[in-house]
Coordinates of C-alpha atoms and ligand atoms in Angstrom, one line a residue:
X4 CA -17.4 -28.9 3.7
X5 CA -17.5 -26.4 0.9
X6 CA -16.2 -27.5 -2.5
X7 CA -13.5 -25.6 -4.3
X8 CA -14.1 -25.0 -8.0
X9 CA -10.9 -26.8 -8.8
X10 CA -12.3 -30.0 -7.3
X11 CA -15.2 -30.1 -9.8
X12 CA -15.6 -32.0 -13.0
X13 CA -15.9 -29.0 -15.3
X14 CA -12.6 -27.6 -14.0
X15 CA -11.0 -31.0 -14.5
X16 CA -12.4 -31.2 -18.0
X17 CA -10.8 -27.9 -18.8
X18 CA -7.5 -29.1 -17.4
X19 CA -7.6 -32.1 -19.8
X20 CA -8.8 -29.9 -22.6
X21 CA -5.5 -27.8 -22.4
X22 CA -3.7 -30.8 -24.0
X23 CA -6.0 -30.5 -27.1
X24 CA -5.5 -26.7 -27.3
X25 CA -1.8 -27.2 -27.1
X26 CA -2.0 -29.1 -30.3
X27 CA -3.4 -26.1 -32.1
X28 CA -1.9 -22.9 -33.3
X29 CA -3.8 -19.6 -33.7
X30 CA -2.5 -19.5 -37.3
X31 CA -4.7 -22.5 -38.0
X32 CA -7.6 -21.5 -35.7
X33 CA -7.8 -18.2 -37.4
X34 CA -8.3 -19.9 -40.7
X35 CA -11.7 -21.3 -39.6
X36 CA -14.1 -18.5 -40.5
X37 CA -17.1 -20.1 -38.8
X38 CA -15.2 -20.4 -35.5
X39 CA -14.1 -16.8 -35.8
X40 CA -17.5 -15.6 -36.6
X41 CA -18.9 -17.3 -33.5
X42 CA -16.4 -15.5 -31.4
X43 CA -17.6 -12.0 -32.3
X44 CA -20.5 -10.1 -30.9
X45 CA -21.9 -6.6 -30.6
X46 CA -23.8 -4.9 -27.9
X47 CA -25.0 -1.2 -27.8
X48 CA -22.3 -0.1 -30.3
X49 CA -19.4 -2.1 -28.7
X50 CA -17.9 -4.7 -31.0
X51 CA -16.1 -7.6 -29.2
X52 CA -13.9 -10.0 -31.0
X53 CA -12.3 -12.9 -29.1
X54 CA -11.3 -15.1 -32.1
X55 CA -7.6 -14.6 -31.3
X56 CA -8.0 -16.4 -28.0
X57 CA -6.3 -19.8 -27.8
X58 CA -9.8 -21.4 -27.6
X59 CA -12.2 -23.4 -29.8
X60 CA -15.9 -23.5 -29.7
X61 CA -15.5 -26.5 -27.5
X62 CA -13.4 -24.5 -25.0
X63 CA -16.1 -21.9 -24.7
X64 CA -18.8 -24.5 -24.0
X65 CA -16.6 -26.1 -21.4
X66 CA -16.2 -22.6 -19.8
X67 CA -20.0 -22.3 -19.7
X68 CA -20.2 -25.6 -17.9
X69 CA -17.7 -24.2 -15.4
X70 CA -19.9 -21.1 -15.0
X71 CA -22.9 -23.3 -14.4
X72 CA -20.9 -25.3 -11.8
X73 CA -19.8 -22.1 -10.1
X74 CA -23.4 -20.9 -10.0
X75 CA -22.4 -17.8 -11.9
X76 CA -25.9 -16.7 -12.8
X77 CA -27.1 -17.0 -9.2
X78 CA -24.1 -15.1 -7.9
X79 CA -24.7 -12.2 -10.4
X80 CA -28.4 -12.2 -9.3
X81 CA -27.3 -12.1 -5.6
X82 CA -25.2 -9.1 -6.3
X83 CA -28.0 -7.2 -8.0
X84 CA -30.4 -8.3 -5.3
X85 CA -28.3 -6.7 -2.6
X86 CA -27.4 -9.9 -0.8
X87 CA -24.4 -9.6 1.5
X88 CA -22.0 -11.2 -0.9
X89 CA -19.1 -9.4 0.7
X90 CA -19.4 -11.9 3.6
X91 CA -16.2 -10.9 5.4
X92 CA -17.4 -7.4 5.8
X93 CA -21.1 -8.4 5.9
X94 CA -22.1 -6.0 3.2
X95 CA -24.0 -6.0 -0.1
X96 CA -22.2 -5.0 -3.2
X97 CA -24.3 -2.5 -5.1
X98 CA -22.3 -0.2 -7.2
X99 CA -24.9 -0.9 -9.9
X100 CA -27.4 1.1 -7.8
X101 CA -25.2 4.2 -8.2
X102 CA -26.1 4.4 -11.9
X103 CA -29.6 3.1 -11.7
X104 CA -32.4 5.2 -13.1
X105 CA -34.5 7.2 -10.7
X106 CA -37.5 4.9 -10.9
X107 CA -35.5 1.7 -10.3
X108 CA -35.8 -0.4 -7.2
X109 CA -32.6 -1.9 -5.7
X110 CA -32.8 -3.1 -2.2
X111 CA -30.1 -3.4 0.4
X112 CA -31.2 -4.8 3.8
X113 CA -34.9 -4.4 2.8
X114 CA -34.6 -0.8 1.8
X115 CA -34.6 0.7 -1.7
X116 CA -31.4 2.5 -2.0
X117 CA -32.1 4.3 -5.3
X118 CA -33.9 7.3 -3.7
X119 CA -30.8 7.9 -1.4
X120 CA -28.5 7.7 -4.4
X121 CA -30.5 10.3 -6.3
X122 CA -30.8 12.6 -3.3
X123 CA -27.0 12.8 -3.3
X124 CA -26.8 13.1 -7.1
X125 CA -29.3 16.0 -7.0
X126 CA -27.3 17.7 -4.3
X127 CA -24.2 17.3 -6.4
X128 CA -26.0 18.8 -9.4
X129 CA -27.1 21.8 -7.4
X130 CA -23.8 22.3 -5.8
X131 CA -21.7 21.9 -8.9
X132 CA -24.0 24.3 -10.8
X133 CA -23.5 26.9 -8.1
X134 CA -19.8 26.6 -8.2
X135 CA -19.6 26.5 -12.0
X136 CA -21.9 29.5 -12.4
X137 CA -20.0 31.5 -9.8
X138 CA -23.0 31.8 -7.4
X139 CA -20.9 29.8 -4.8
X140 CA -17.7 31.8 -4.3
X141 CA -14.6 31.6 -2.2
X142 CA -14.0 33.4 1.1
X143 CA -12.6 36.5 -0.7
X144 CA -15.5 36.6 -3.2
X145 CA -13.7 35.1 -6.1
X146 CA -15.1 32.3 -8.3
X147 CA -13.7 28.8 -7.6
X148 CA -12.3 27.8 -11.0
X149 CA -9.9 25.1 -9.8
X150 CA -10.6 21.9 -7.9
X151 CA -8.1 19.7 -6.1
X152 CA -9.6 16.3 -5.3
X153 CA -7.7 14.6 -2.4
X154 CA -8.1 10.9 -2.2
X155 CA -6.2 7.6 -2.8
X156 CA -6.9 4.2 -4.2
X157 CA -10.5 3.9 -5.2
X158 CA -11.1 7.5 -4.1
X159 CA -8.6 8.6 -6.8
X160 CA -7.9 6.1 -9.6
X161 CA -11.4 5.8 -11.1
X162 CA -12.1 9.6 -11.1
X163 CA -8.6 10.2 -12.6
X164 CA -9.3 7.7 -15.3
X165 CA -12.6 9.3 -16.3
X166 CA -11.2 12.8 -16.1
X167 CA -8.3 11.9 -18.3
X168 CA -10.6 10.2 -20.8
X169 CA -13.0 13.2 -20.9
X170 CA -10.4 15.9 -21.1
X171 CA -10.1 15.7 -24.9
X172 CA -13.8 14.9 -25.6
X173 CA -15.1 18.0 -27.5
X174 CA -18.4 18.2 -25.5
X175 CA -16.7 17.7 -22.2
X176 CA -13.8 20.0 -22.8
X177 CA -16.1 22.8 -24.0
X178 CA -18.2 22.3 -20.9
X179 CA -15.0 22.5 -18.7
X180 CA -14.5 25.9 -20.2
X181 CA -10.9 26.4 -18.9
X182 CA -11.6 25.1 -15.4
X183 CA -8.9 22.9 -13.8
X184 CA -9.3 19.6 -11.9
X185 CA -6.2 18.1 -10.2
X186 CA -5.8 15.0 -8.0
X187 CA -3.7 14.8 -4.9
X188 CA -3.2 11.1 -3.9
X189 CA 0.3 10.4 -2.7
X190 CA 1.3 11.4 0.8
X191 CA 4.6 12.5 -0.7
X192 CA 5.0 16.3 -0.2
X193 CA 6.2 16.4 -3.8
X194 CA 2.6 15.5 -4.9
X195 CA 1.3 18.4 -2.7
X196 CA 3.8 20.7 -4.5
X197 CA 2.7 19.5 -7.9
X198 CA -0.9 20.0 -7.1
X199 CA -0.7 23.5 -5.7
X200 CA 1.8 24.7 -8.1
X201 CA 0.5 27.7 -10.0
X202 CA -2.9 27.6 -8.2
X203 CA -4.3 30.4 -6.1
X204 CA -6.0 29.2 -2.9
X205 CA -8.5 32.0 -3.3
X206 CA -9.9 30.4 -6.5
X207 CA -9.5 26.8 -5.4
X208 CA -12.0 24.3 -4.0
X209 CA -10.7 21.2 -2.3
X210 CA -12.7 18.1 -2.3
X211 CA -11.6 15.5 0.3
X212 CA -12.6 12.1 -0.9
X213 CA -12.4 9.2 1.5
X214 CA -14.8 6.4 2.2
X215 CA -13.6 5.9 5.7
X216 CA -12.2 9.4 6.4
X217 CA -9.4 7.7 8.3
X218 CA -6.9 6.9 5.5
X219 CA -3.6 8.3 6.7
X220 CA -2.4 9.6 3.3
X221 CA -5.6 11.4 2.5
X222 CA -6.1 12.9 6.0
X223 CA -2.5 14.3 6.1
X224 CA -3.0 15.8 2.6
X225 CA -6.3 17.2 3.7
X226 CA -4.7 18.8 6.7
X227 CA -2.0 20.2 4.5
X228 CA -4.3 21.8 2.1
X229 CA -6.5 23.1 4.9
X230 CA -3.4 24.9 6.1
X231 CA -2.6 26.1 2.6
X232 CA -6.1 27.6 2.3
X233 CA -6.4 29.0 5.8
X234 CA -3.0 30.6 5.8
X235 CA -3.7 32.3 2.4
X236 CA -7.2 33.4 3.2
X237 CA -8.5 33.0 6.8
X238 CA -9.2 29.9 8.9
X239 CA -13.0 30.6 8.3
X240 CA -12.3 30.2 4.6
X241 CA -12.3 26.4 5.0
X242 CA -16.1 26.3 4.9
X243 CA -16.1 27.9 1.5
X244 CA -13.1 26.1 0.1
X245 CA -13.3 22.5 1.4
X246 CA -16.0 19.9 0.9
X247 CA -16.0 16.2 1.5
X248 CA -17.2 12.9 0.1
X249 CA -17.4 10.1 2.6
X250 CA -19.5 7.4 4.3
X251 CA -18.3 8.7 7.6
X252 CA -20.0 12.0 8.0
X253 CA -19.2 12.3 11.7
X254 CA -15.5 12.4 11.0
X255 CA -16.1 14.9 8.2
X256 CA -17.6 17.2 10.7
X257 CA -14.9 16.6 13.2
X258 CA -12.3 17.6 10.6
X259 CA -14.0 21.0 10.3
X260 CA -15.9 20.6 7.1
X261 CA -19.5 21.8 7.2
X262 CA -21.8 18.7 7.2
X263 CA -24.0 20.6 4.7
X264 CA -21.0 20.5 2.3
X265 CA -20.5 16.7 2.7
X266 CA -21.7 14.3 0.0
X267 CA -22.5 10.8 1.3
X268 CA -22.2 7.4 0.0
X269 CA -22.7 4.0 1.6
X270 CA -20.8 1.0 2.9
X271 CA -22.3 -1.1 0.1
X272 CA -20.1 0.7 -2.3
X273 CA -16.5 -0.7 -2.4
X274 CA -13.8 2.0 -2.7
X275 CA -12.6 0.7 -6.1
X276 CA -16.2 0.5 -7.4
X277 CA -17.1 4.0 -6.2
X278 CA -16.4 6.2 -9.3
X279 CA -20.2 6.5 -10.0
X280 CA -20.9 7.6 -6.4
X281 CA -20.1 11.2 -5.2
X282 CA -16.4 10.0 -5.2
X283 CA -16.3 10.5 -8.9
X284 CA -19.5 12.4 -9.7
X285 CA -18.7 15.4 -7.5
X286 CA -15.2 16.3 -8.8
X287 CA -16.1 15.4 -12.4
X288 CA -19.4 17.4 -12.3
X289 CA -17.5 20.4 -10.9
X290 CA -15.2 20.1 -13.9
X291 CA -17.5 19.1 -16.7
X292 CA -21.0 19.8 -15.4
X293 CA -23.5 17.3 -14.2
X294 CA -25.2 16.5 -17.5
X295 CA -21.9 15.2 -19.0
X296 CA -21.4 12.9 -16.0
X297 CA -25.0 11.7 -16.1
X298 CA -24.3 10.5 -19.6
X299 CA -21.3 8.6 -18.3
X300 CA -23.5 6.9 -15.7
X301 CA -26.0 6.0 -18.4
X302 CA -23.2 4.2 -20.3
X303 CA -22.4 2.2 -17.2
X304 CA -26.1 1.4 -16.7
X305 CA -26.4 0.1 -20.2
X306 CA -23.7 -2.5 -19.4
X307 CA -25.2 -3.3 -16.0
X308 CA -28.5 -4.2 -17.7
X309 CA -26.7 -6.2 -20.3
X310 CA -24.6 -8.1 -17.7
X311 CA -27.6 -8.8 -15.6
X312 CA -29.9 -10.0 -18.4
X313 CA -28.0 -11.2 -21.5
X314 CA -27.5 -14.9 -22.1
X315 CA -23.9 -15.9 -21.4
X316 CA -23.1 -16.5 -25.1
X317 CA -23.9 -12.9 -25.8
X318 CA -22.7 -11.4 -22.5
X319 CA -19.5 -9.3 -23.0
X320 CA -18.4 -9.1 -19.3
X321 CA -19.2 -12.8 -18.7
X322 CA -17.3 -13.9 -21.8
X323 CA -14.4 -11.7 -20.9
X324 CA -14.3 -13.1 -17.3
X325 CA -14.5 -16.7 -18.5
X326 CA -11.7 -16.1 -21.0
X327 CA -9.5 -14.6 -18.3
X328 CA -10.1 -17.7 -16.2
X329 CA -9.1 -19.8 -19.1
X330 CA -5.9 -17.9 -19.6
X331 CA -4.9 -17.6 -16.0
X332 CA -6.0 -20.9 -14.5
X333 CA -5.7 -23.3 -17.4
X334 CA -3.2 -21.9 -19.9
X335 CA -1.0 -20.6 -17.1
X336 CA -0.7 -17.0 -18.2
X337 CA -0.8 -14.9 -15.0
X338 CA -0.7 -11.4 -16.6
X339 CA -2.8 -9.3 -18.8
X340 CA -1.9 -6.2 -20.8
X341 CA -4.5 -3.5 -21.3
X342 CA -3.7 -1.7 -24.5
X343 CA -6.0 1.2 -25.5
X344 CA -5.3 2.7 -28.8
X345 CA -6.1 6.2 -27.6
X346 CA -4.1 8.5 -25.3
X347 CA -7.4 9.5 -23.7
X348 CA -7.5 6.1 -22.0
X349 CA -4.0 6.4 -20.5
X350 CA -5.3 6.0 -17.0
X351 CA -7.5 3.0 -17.7
X352 CA -4.8 0.4 -16.9
X353 CA -3.9 2.1 -13.5
X354 CA -7.6 2.1 -12.5
X355 CA -8.1 -1.5 -13.6
X356 CA -5.0 -2.5 -11.7
X357 CA -6.7 -1.6 -8.5
X358 CA -10.2 -2.9 -9.5
X359 CA -8.7 -6.2 -10.6
X360 CA -5.8 -6.8 -8.3
X361 CA -7.4 -5.6 -5.1
X362 CA -10.5 -7.5 -5.9
X363 CA -9.1 -10.8 -7.0
X364 CA -5.6 -11.0 -5.5
X365 CA -6.8 -13.5 -2.9
X366 CA -5.3 -16.6 -1.4
X367 CA -8.4 -18.2 0.1
X368 CA -11.9 -19.1 -1.0
X369 CA -14.9 -17.1 0.2
X370 CA -15.2 -19.9 2.9
X371 CA -11.6 -19.3 4.0
X372 CA -10.1 -22.4 2.4
X373 CA -6.6 -21.9 1.1
X374 CA -6.7 -22.1 -2.7
X375 CA -4.8 -24.8 -4.4
X376 CA -4.5 -22.6 -7.5
X377 CA -3.5 -18.9 -8.1
X378 CA -6.4 -16.5 -8.2
X379 CA -6.1 -12.9 -9.6
X380 CA -4.0 -11.7 -12.4
X381 CA -1.2 -9.1 -13.0
X382 CA -2.6 -6.2 -14.9
X383 CA -0.6 -3.5 -16.6
X384 CA -0.8 -1.4 -19.7
X385 CA -0.1 1.7 -21.7
X386 CA -1.8 3.3 -24.6
X387 CA -1.0 1.1 -27.6
X388 CA 1.7 2.7 -29.7
X389 CA 3.6 3.9 -26.6
X390 CA 3.6 0.3 -25.3
X391 CA 4.8 -0.9 -28.7
X392 CA 8.0 1.1 -28.2
X393 CA 8.3 -0.1 -24.7
X394 CA 7.3 -3.6 -23.6
X395 CA 5.9 -5.2 -26.8
X396 CA 9.2 -6.8 -27.5
X397 CA 8.5 -9.1 -24.5
X398 CA 5.0 -9.9 -25.5
X399 CA 6.0 -10.7 -29.1
X400 CA 9.1 -12.8 -28.4
X401 CA 9.3 -13.3 -24.6
X402 CA 6.6 -14.2 -22.2
X403 CA 3.0 -14.8 -23.4
X404 CA 0.8 -12.0 -22.1
X405 CA -2.9 -12.1 -23.2
X406 CA -3.7 -8.6 -24.5
X407 CA -6.8 -6.5 -24.5
X408 CA -6.7 -4.3 -27.6
X409 CA -9.2 -1.4 -27.3
X410 CA -9.8 0.7 -30.4
X411 CA -12.0 3.7 -31.1
X412 CA -13.7 4.2 -34.5
X413 CA -13.9 8.0 -34.4
X414 CA -11.1 10.0 -32.7
X415 CA -12.0 12.6 -30.1
X416 CA -9.6 14.9 -31.9
X417 CA -9.1 14.0 -35.6
X418 CA -6.2 15.4 -37.5
X419 CA -6.0 15.4 -41.3
X420 CA -2.9 16.6 -43.2
X421 CA -3.2 17.1 -46.8
X422 CA -0.1 15.3 -48.0
X423 CA -0.3 12.3 -45.7
X424 CA -1.1 8.7 -46.9
X425 CA -3.7 8.3 -44.1
X426 CA -5.1 10.6 -41.5
X427 CA -3.5 10.5 -38.0
X428 CA -6.2 8.4 -36.4
X429 CA -6.0 5.8 -39.2
X430 CA -2.2 5.7 -38.7
X431 CA -2.9 4.9 -35.0
X432 CA -5.6 2.4 -35.8
X433 CA -3.3 0.6 -38.3
X434 CA -1.4 -0.6 -35.3
X435 CA -4.6 -1.6 -33.5
X436 CA -5.4 -3.9 -36.3
X437 CA -1.9 -5.2 -37.0
X438 CA -0.6 -6.1 -33.6
X439 CA -3.2 -8.8 -32.7
X440 CA -2.4 -10.6 -35.9
X441 CA 1.3 -10.3 -35.4
X442 CA 0.9 -11.9 -32.0
X443 CA -1.4 -14.6 -33.3
X444 CA 0.4 -15.6 -36.5
X445 CA 4.0 -14.8 -35.7
X446 CA 6.6 -15.3 -38.4
X447 CA 8.2 -18.7 -39.2
X448 CA 11.8 -19.5 -40.0
X449 CA 10.6 -20.6 -43.4
X450 CA 9.1 -17.2 -44.1
X451 CA 12.3 -15.6 -43.1
X452 CA 14.4 -17.9 -45.3
X453 CA 12.1 -17.1 -48.2
X454 CA 12.9 -13.5 -47.6
X455 CA 16.7 -14.3 -47.7
X456 CA 17.3 -13.4 -44.1
X457 CA 20.8 -14.3 -43.1
X458 CA 20.7 -17.7 -41.4
X459 CA 22.4 -16.6 -38.1
X460 CA 19.6 -14.0 -37.7
X461 CA 16.7 -16.4 -38.4
X462 CA 16.2 -17.5 -34.8
X463 CA 16.3 -13.8 -33.6
X464 CA 13.8 -12.7 -36.2
X465 CA 11.4 -15.7 -35.7
X466 CA 8.1 -14.9 -34.0
X467 CA 6.5 -18.0 -32.5
X468 CA 3.0 -16.5 -32.6
X469 CA 0.1 -18.3 -31.0
X470 CA -0.2 -15.4 -28.5
X471 CA -3.7 -14.7 -27.5
X472 CA -5.5 -11.3 -27.5
X473 CA -9.0 -9.9 -27.8
X474 CA -10.3 -6.7 -29.3
X475 CA -12.9 -4.3 -28.2
X476 CA -13.9 -1.6 -30.8
X477 CA -15.9 1.4 -29.5
X478 CA -17.7 3.7 -31.9
X479 CA -16.3 6.8 -30.1
X480 CA -15.0 7.9 -26.8
X481 CA -17.6 10.2 -25.2
X482 CA -18.9 10.1 -21.6
X483 CA -21.4 7.3 -22.4
X484 CA -18.7 5.0 -23.9
X485 CA -16.3 5.7 -21.0
X486 CA -19.1 4.6 -18.6
X487 CA -19.6 1.4 -20.7
X488 CA -16.0 0.6 -20.7
X489 CA -15.7 1.0 -16.9
X490 CA -18.7 -1.2 -16.2
X491 CA -17.4 -3.9 -18.7
X492 CA -14.2 -4.2 -16.7
X493 CA -15.9 -4.0 -13.3
X494 CA -18.2 -6.9 -14.2
X495 CA -15.5 -8.9 -15.9
X496 CA -13.5 -8.9 -12.7
X497 CA -16.6 -9.9 -10.6
X498 CA -17.1 -12.8 -13.0
X499 CA -13.6 -14.0 -12.4
X500 CA -14.0 -13.8 -8.7
X501 CA -17.4 -15.6 -8.8
X502 CA -15.8 -18.5 -10.8
X503 CA -12.7 -18.7 -8.6
X504 CA -15.1 -18.8 -5.6
X505 CA -13.3 -15.9 -3.8
X506 CA -14.6 -12.7 -2.2
X507 CA -13.7 -10.0 -4.7
X508 CA -15.1 -7.2 -2.6
X509 CA -12.9 -7.2 0.5
X510 CA -9.2 -6.1 0.8
X511 CA -7.7 -7.4 4.0
X512 CA -4.3 -7.7 2.2
X513 CA -3.8 -3.9 2.5
X514 CA -4.0 -3.9 6.4
X515 CA -0.7 -5.4 7.5
X516 CA 1.5 -2.9 5.7
X517 CA -0.7 -0.1 7.2
X518 CA -0.2 -1.3 10.8
X519 CA 3.6 -1.7 10.4
X520 CA 3.8 1.8 9.0
X521 CA 2.1 3.1 12.1
X522 CA 4.8 1.4 14.3
X523 CA 7.4 3.2 12.1
X524 CA 5.6 6.5 12.4
X525 CA 5.7 6.2 16.2
X526 CA 9.4 5.4 16.1
X527 CA 10.2 8.4 13.8
X528 CA 8.3 10.7 16.2
X529 CA 10.1 9.4 19.3
X530 CA 13.5 9.6 17.6
X531 CA 13.0 13.1 16.1
X532 CA 11.4 14.6 19.2
X533 CA 13.0 12.8 22.1
X534 CA 16.2 11.4 20.4
X535 CA 15.2 7.8 21.2
X536 CA 17.1 5.1 19.4
X537 CA 15.4 2.7 17.0
X538 CA 14.0 -0.3 18.9
X539 CA 11.6 -3.2 18.3
X540 CA 12.4 -3.8 14.6
X541 CA 14.4 -6.6 13.0
X542 CA 18.1 -6.1 12.2
X543 CA 17.7 -4.9 8.7
X544 CA 14.9 -2.4 9.4
X545 CA 16.7 -1.1 12.4
X546 CA 19.8 -0.5 10.3
X547 CA 17.8 1.2 7.5
X548 CA 15.8 3.4 9.9
X549 CA 18.9 4.4 11.8
X550 CA 20.6 5.3 8.5
X551 CA 17.6 7.4 7.5
X552 CA 17.4 9.2 10.8
X553 CA 21.1 10.0 10.9
X554 CA 21.2 11.2 7.3
X555 CA 18.2 13.5 8.0
X556 CA 19.3 14.8 11.4
X557 CA 18.8 18.4 10.2
X558 CA 15.0 17.9 10.1
X559 CA 13.8 20.4 12.8
X560 CA 12.3 18.6 15.8
X561 CA 9.7 21.4 16.4
X562 CA 9.0 22.6 12.9
X563 CA 7.0 25.7 12.0
X564 CA 4.6 25.2 9.2
X565 CA 6.3 25.1 5.8
X566 CA 4.5 24.5 2.5
X567 CA 6.0 23.8 -0.9
X568 CA 6.8 26.8 -3.0
X569 CA 7.2 26.0 -6.7
Ligands
LIG622 O1 -5.9 0.6 -0.4 C1 -6.8 0.3 0.5 C2 -8.0 1.1 0.5 O2 -8.9 0.8 1.5 C3 -8.8 1.0 -0.9 O3 -9.6 -0.1 -0.9 C4 -9.5 2.3 -0.9 O4 -9.9 2.5 -2.2 C5 -8.4 3.2 -0.4 O5 -7.7 2.5 0.6 C6 -8.9 4.5 0.1 O6 -9.7 4.4 1.1 P1 -10.6 5.6 1.6 O7 -11.6 6.0 0.5 O8 -11.4 5.1 2.8 O9 -9.7 6.8 2.0

């Protein structure tokens, strides 16, 4: 019988230890310079400060004992060694191979996968160079200066995050040279309208990104844009205007995309971990050029090596993962706010939501035993100052939400105004430095009284403090740093899953909703085409569906093709 981590002595020691931590306040913990100093480290330009965690040096050593008990080191090694750690899908988990150097050896099922990875990367380089230089043109002879990447979930969120972060980087934006990259994810026709708005099909390349090439949303969107292209040009135009990224090359061909224009990846790459495969590298190279994206992969590689080899006390993803476990499973804080102090990282939180919540939102252990504790955490976030004027009220005086503060030393786009007290980036960063202390220290009734605050307002203006956060300070935000940040979060989430003893690499929880939607799809078809009444659903769903069908009775039962026009 497999043992759950919650049955082990290190877990129980940490449970007891909560009582000791409850007697402390961050206001006092922060006064111990030696403690704080031991909770700061630097790797390859990234400065990490976790002194504002509700933890002591003793907590950290107890977390290391938990890591030992969970066999964290062995599990990390198993991942890098290509063992089938995704046991429910019988697959290895090798996104680290996607950013390995050409001469590295990483085996999956006895085969070094790195040459295959580089074969695809070289093909992307060649193809993206051709499109960008105008030697690959559309069906009517025009250069393809716009790209729409169709995909959802992991085939969308990671590439969108990287694209948004690179857009304002001077090197990347110069290299983009006025090209456009858009993402069509939602099956909502409104998203189609937004994506094609203002674009000319004759100058647009569509990249269909889907690991399985069966995802309903992506395939309908792909058929929609195939229609958009072939009706504007000619049906034969598809071979010049549509390419694909998938593990399922047979279905790519069946769809009508030339297999020569397909870019492969492999089942050992999880969708949400696929941004360094052709999923991200193709659209991003088309936009920014392969050399920029290669730098991004190198950043991720630097963290992969650090994660694999650094001792736990100096290992940023390991420490981050263990501290998350402490916050979620012991201190009882189920959520985490991701708060980058740069607009360029506005899509970091949406990406990490999928990586984290699809990976660790599980109810059973890897051996199928129902967990007696909650795994996973609720991730959300916004760029810092926007969040401050939105949900920070709750994190200062309402619920306790551990926060990740992410700051950048040098802005991608500095602004200096001659009469201002500080430059614009310093203004932004003032908040990055102030907020963690406001959360940690709070403000006492005594302080308020000494400021002559009216007594009836004292309770309202009191801040309890003792609210944990951590800070990551990056020297800049170029492609390399973006790659580092991505890999830090990916590995942190793996560490959490390894400790909880779950499978962070499957996603069975998305299946039930999909199959019920297919039942509804059949009903909508039968009702619209044959006037059949709604049957086989519970009372509430029958009522809602009937209402929907009645209220949209003007939808033609045999429609001619209609595409959005805005
Ligand atoms: O949401 C479920 C999921 O399977 C994700 O894991 C995946 O990233 C997404 O759908 C898209 O899948 P595909 O790349 O196969 O279209």
